[in-house]
mmCIF file of C-alpha atoms in Angstrom:
data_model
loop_
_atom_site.group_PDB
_atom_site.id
_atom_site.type_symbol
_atom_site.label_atom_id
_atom_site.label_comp_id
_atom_site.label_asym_id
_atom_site.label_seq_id
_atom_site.Cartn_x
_atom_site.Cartn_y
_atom_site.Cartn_z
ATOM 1 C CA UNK A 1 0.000 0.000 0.000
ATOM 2 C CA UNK A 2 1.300 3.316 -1.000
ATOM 3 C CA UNK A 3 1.270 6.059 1.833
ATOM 4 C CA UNK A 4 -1.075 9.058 0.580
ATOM 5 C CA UNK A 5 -1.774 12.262 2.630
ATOM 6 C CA UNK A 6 -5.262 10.382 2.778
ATOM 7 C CA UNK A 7 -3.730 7.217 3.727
ATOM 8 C CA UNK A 8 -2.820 8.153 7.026
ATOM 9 C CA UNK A 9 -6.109 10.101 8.065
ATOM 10 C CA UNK A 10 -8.881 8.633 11.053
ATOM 11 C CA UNK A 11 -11.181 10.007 10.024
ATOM 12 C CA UNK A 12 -13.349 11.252 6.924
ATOM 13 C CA UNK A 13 -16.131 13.722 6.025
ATOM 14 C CA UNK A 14 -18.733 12.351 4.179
ATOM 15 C CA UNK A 15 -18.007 13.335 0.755
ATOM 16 C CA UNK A 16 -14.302 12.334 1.458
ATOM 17 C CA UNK A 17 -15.978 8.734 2.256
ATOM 18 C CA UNK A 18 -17.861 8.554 -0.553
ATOM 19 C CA UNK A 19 -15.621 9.449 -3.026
ATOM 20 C CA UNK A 20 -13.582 6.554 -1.825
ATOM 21 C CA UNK A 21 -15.943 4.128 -2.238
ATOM 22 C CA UNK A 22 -16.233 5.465 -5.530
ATOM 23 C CA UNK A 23 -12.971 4.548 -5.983
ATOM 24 C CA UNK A 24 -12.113 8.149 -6.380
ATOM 25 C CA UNK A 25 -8.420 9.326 -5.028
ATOM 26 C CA UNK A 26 -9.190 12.829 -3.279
ATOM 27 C CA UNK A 27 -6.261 14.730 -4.919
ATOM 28 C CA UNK A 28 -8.142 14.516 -8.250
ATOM 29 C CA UNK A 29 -11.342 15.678 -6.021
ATOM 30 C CA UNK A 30 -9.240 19.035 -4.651
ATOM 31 C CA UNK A 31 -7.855 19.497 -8.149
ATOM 32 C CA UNK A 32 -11.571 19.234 -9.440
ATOM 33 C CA UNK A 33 -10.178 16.520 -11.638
ATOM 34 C CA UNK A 34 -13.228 14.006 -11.541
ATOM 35 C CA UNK A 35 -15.160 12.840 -14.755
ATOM 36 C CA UNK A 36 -18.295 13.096 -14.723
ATOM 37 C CA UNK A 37 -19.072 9.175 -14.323
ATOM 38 C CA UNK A 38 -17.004 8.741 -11.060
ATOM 39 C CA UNK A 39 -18.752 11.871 -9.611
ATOM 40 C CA UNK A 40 -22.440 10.790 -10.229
ATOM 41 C CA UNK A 41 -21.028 7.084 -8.790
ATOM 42 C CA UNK A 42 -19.536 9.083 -5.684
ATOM 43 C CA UNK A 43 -22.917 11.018 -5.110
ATOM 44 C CA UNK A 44 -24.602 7.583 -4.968
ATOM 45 C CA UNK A 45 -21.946 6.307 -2.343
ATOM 46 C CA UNK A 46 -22.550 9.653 -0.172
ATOM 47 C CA UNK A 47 -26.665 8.993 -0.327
ATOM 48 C CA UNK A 48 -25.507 5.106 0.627
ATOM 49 C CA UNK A 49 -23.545 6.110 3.479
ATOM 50 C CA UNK A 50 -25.712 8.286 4.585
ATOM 51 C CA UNK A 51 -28.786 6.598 4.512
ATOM 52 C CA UNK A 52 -26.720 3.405 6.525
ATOM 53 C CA UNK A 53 -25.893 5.946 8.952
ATOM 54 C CA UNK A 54 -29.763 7.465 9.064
ATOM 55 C CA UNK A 55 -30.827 3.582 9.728
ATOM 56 C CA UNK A 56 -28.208 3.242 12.330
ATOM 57 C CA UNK A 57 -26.171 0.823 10.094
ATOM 58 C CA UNK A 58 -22.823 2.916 10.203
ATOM 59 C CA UNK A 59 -21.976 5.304 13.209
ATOM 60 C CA UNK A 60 -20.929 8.923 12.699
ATOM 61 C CA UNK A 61 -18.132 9.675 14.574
ATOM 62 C CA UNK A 62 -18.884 13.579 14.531
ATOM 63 C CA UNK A 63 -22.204 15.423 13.169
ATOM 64 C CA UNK A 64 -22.459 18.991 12.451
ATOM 65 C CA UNK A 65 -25.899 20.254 11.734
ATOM 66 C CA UNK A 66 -27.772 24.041 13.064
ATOM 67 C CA UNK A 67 -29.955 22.393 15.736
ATOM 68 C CA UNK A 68 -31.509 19.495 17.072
ATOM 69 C CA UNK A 69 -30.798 15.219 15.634
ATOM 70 C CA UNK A 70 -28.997 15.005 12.580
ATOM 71 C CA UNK A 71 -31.735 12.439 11.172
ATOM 72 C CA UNK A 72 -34.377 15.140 10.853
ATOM 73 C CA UNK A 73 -32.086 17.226 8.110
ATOM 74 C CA UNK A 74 -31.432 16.569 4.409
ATOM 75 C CA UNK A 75 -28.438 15.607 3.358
ATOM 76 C CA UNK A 76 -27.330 19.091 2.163
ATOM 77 C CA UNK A 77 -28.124 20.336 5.716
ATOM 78 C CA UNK A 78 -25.733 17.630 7.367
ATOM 79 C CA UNK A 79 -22.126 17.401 8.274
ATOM 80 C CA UNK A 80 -21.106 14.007 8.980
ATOM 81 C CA UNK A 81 -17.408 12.771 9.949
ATOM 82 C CA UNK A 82 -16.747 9.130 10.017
ATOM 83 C CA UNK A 83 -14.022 6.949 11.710
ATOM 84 C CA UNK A 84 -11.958 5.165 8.985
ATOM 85 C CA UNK A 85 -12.327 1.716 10.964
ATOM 86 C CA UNK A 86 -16.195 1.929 10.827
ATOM 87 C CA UNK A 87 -16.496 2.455 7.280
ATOM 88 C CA UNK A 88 -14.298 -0.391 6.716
ATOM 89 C CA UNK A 89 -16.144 -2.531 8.933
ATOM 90 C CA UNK A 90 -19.922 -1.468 7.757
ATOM 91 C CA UNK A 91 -18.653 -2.275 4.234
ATOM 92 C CA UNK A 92 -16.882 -5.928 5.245
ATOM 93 C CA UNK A 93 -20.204 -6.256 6.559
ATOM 94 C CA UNK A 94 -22.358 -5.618 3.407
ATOM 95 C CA UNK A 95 -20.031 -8.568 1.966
ATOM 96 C CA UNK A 96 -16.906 -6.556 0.658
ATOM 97 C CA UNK A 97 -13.524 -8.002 0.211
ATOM 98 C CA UNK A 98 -10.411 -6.322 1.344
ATOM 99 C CA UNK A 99 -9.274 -5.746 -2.724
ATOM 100 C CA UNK A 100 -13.049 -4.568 -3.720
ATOM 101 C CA UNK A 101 -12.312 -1.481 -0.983
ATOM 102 C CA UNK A 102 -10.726 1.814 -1.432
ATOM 103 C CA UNK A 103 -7.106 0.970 0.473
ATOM 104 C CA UNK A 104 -7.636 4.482 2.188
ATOM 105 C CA UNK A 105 -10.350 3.229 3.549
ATOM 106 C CA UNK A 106 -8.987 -0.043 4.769
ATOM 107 C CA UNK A 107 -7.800 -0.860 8.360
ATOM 108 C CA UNK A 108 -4.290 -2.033 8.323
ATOM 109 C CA UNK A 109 -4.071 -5.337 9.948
ATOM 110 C CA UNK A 110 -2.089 -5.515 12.861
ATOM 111 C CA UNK A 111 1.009 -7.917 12.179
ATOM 112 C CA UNK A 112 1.310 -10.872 14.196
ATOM 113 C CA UNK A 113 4.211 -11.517 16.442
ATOM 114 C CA UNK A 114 6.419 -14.073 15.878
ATOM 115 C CA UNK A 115 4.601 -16.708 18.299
ATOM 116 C CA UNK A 116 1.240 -16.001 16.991
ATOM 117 C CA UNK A 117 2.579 -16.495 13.315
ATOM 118 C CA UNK A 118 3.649 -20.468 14.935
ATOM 119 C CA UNK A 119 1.792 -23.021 13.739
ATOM 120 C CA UNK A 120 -0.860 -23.957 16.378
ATOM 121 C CA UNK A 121 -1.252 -27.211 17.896
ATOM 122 C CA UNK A 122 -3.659 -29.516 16.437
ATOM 123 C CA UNK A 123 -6.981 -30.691 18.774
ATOM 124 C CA UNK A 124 -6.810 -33.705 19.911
ATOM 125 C CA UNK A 125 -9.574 -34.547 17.499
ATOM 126 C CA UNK A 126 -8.317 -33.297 14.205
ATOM 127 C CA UNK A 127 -4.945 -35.027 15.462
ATOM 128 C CA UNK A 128 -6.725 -38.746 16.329
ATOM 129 C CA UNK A 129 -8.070 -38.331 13.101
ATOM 130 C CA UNK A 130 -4.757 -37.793 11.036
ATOM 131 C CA UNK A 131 -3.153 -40.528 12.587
ATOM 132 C CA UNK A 132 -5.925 -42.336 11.805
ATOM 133 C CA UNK A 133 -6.036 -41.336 8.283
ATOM 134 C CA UNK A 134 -1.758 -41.962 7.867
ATOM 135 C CA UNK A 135 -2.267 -45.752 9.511
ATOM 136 C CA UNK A 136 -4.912 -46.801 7.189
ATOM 137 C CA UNK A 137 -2.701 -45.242 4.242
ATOM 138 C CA UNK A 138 0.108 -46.993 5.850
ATOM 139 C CA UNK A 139 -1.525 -50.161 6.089
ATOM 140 C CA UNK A 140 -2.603 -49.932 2.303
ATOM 141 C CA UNK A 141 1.200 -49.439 1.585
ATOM 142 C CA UNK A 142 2.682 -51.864 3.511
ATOM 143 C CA UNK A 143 0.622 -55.109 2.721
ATOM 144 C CA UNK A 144 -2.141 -55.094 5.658
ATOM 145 C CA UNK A 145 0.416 -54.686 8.492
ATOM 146 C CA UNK A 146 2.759 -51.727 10.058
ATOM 147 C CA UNK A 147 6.407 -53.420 11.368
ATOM 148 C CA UNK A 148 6.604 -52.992 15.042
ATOM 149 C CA UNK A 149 10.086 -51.453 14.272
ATOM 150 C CA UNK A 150 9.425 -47.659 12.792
ATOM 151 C CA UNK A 151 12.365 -47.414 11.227
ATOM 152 C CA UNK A 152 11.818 -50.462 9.103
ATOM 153 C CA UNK A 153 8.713 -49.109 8.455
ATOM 154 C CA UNK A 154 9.982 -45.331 7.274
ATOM 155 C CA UNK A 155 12.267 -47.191 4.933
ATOM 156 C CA UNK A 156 9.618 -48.678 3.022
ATOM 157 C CA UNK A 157 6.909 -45.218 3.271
ATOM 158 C CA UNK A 158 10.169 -43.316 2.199
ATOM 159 C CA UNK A 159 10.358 -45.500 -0.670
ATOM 160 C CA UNK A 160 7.197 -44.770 -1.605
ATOM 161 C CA UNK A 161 6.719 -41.232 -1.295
ATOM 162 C CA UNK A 162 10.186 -41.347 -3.128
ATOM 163 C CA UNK A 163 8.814 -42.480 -6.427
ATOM 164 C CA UNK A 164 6.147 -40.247 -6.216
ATOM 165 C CA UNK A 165 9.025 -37.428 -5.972
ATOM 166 C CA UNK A 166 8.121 -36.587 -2.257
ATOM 167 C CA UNK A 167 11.092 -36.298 0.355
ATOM 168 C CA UNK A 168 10.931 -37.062 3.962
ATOM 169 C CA UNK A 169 14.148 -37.981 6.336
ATOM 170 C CA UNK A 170 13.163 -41.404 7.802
ATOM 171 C CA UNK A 171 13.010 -39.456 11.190
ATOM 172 C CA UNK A 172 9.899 -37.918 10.889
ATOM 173 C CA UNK A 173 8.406 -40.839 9.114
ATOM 174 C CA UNK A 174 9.126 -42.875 12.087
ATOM 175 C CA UNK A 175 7.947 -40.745 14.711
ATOM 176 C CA UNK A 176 4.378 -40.698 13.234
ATOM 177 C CA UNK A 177 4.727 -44.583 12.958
ATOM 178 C CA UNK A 178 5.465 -44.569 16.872
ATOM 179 C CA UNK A 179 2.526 -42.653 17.123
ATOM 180 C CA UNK A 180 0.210 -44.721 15.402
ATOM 181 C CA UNK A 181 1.527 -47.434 17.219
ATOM 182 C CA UNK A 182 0.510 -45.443 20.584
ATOM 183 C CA UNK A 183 -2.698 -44.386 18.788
ATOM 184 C CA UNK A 184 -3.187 -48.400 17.992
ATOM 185 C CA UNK A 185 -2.898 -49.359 21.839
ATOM 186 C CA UNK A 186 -4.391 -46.800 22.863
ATOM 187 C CA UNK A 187 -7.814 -47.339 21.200
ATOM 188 C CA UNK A 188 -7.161 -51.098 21.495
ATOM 189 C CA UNK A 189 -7.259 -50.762 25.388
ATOM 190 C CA UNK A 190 -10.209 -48.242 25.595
ATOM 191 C CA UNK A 191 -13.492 -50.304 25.582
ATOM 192 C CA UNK A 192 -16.035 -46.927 25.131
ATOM 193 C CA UNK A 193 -13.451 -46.374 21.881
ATOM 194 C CA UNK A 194 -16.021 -47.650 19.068
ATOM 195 C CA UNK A 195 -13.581 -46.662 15.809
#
């Protein structure tokens, strides 16, 4: 994302809003630069926005009107000032992807740290599950039975995913065979275990 003067703004009048939506940079709007078709498409954003905002849809951040609820006045009457982040979120709302809005108008996403950007552990579940998936595949492979010795049996896998141009060190290969093997006895010695 390139930084523009109306990159780094909070906030945005309504106009300024809608002529975003439009698609509209605002230096072309200050340098009365707009054709004609992306003006009439940024008038119909500005009667969008602020008819969401009328029906309580999208929150004003500031209003500026000569008396009395902003509602009651016509649009020409009303100043309105929005909050960047809740024009992004009313529009991800209404079903908008990230590229289909303005990037002035987008919320920069906060960058993870270095542990959050770690793979997470898997659920128990989802992990049962693999296993369960890799001994049956196993089994296919090796002729109806695992080896009870895991590296003998991550020679053979490695063979296979070999000629199917996969690499895996015989390491990891055998510490998922241990762990079907734990899986195995495991649901072997659980009598509620109906898989």
């Amino acid at each position: 994302m390139a930084i523009t003067p109306w990159g780094v703004p909070r906030y945005f009048s309504l106009s300024e809003a809608a002529y975003l939506m439009a698609g509209v940079e605002l230096w072309t709007v200050e340098a009365d630069f707009v054709p004609l078709k992306e003006e009439q498409t940024a008038k119909e954003c500005k009667i969008m926005l602020f008819e969401a905002a009328r029906r309580g849809e999208v929150e004003p951040f500031f209003d500026e009107v000569p008396e009395e609820d902003w509602r009651l006045h016509p649009i020409d009457e009303v100043r309105l000032t929005f909050e960047r982040a809740e024009i992004y979120r009313w529009l991800r709302e209404l079903g908008y992807a990230d590229n289909d809005i303005n990037e002035d108008l987008r919320v920069p996403r906060k960058p993870q740290s270095q542990a959050e950007q770690q793979d997470k552990p898997i659920n128990a579940r989802r992990r049962q599950t693999y296993l369960k998936l890799i001994e049956g595949l196993a089994l296919e492979v090796l002729g109806g039975e695992i080896p009870a010795e895991p590296y003998k049996a991550a020679a053979v896998l490695q063979a296979v995913l070999a000629r199917h141009a996969l690499k895996l060190d015989d390491e990891p290969i055998a510490k998922i065979v241990k762990e079907i093997q734990a899986a195995r006895e495991e649901r072997n010695s659980d009598p509620f275990d109906a898989t």
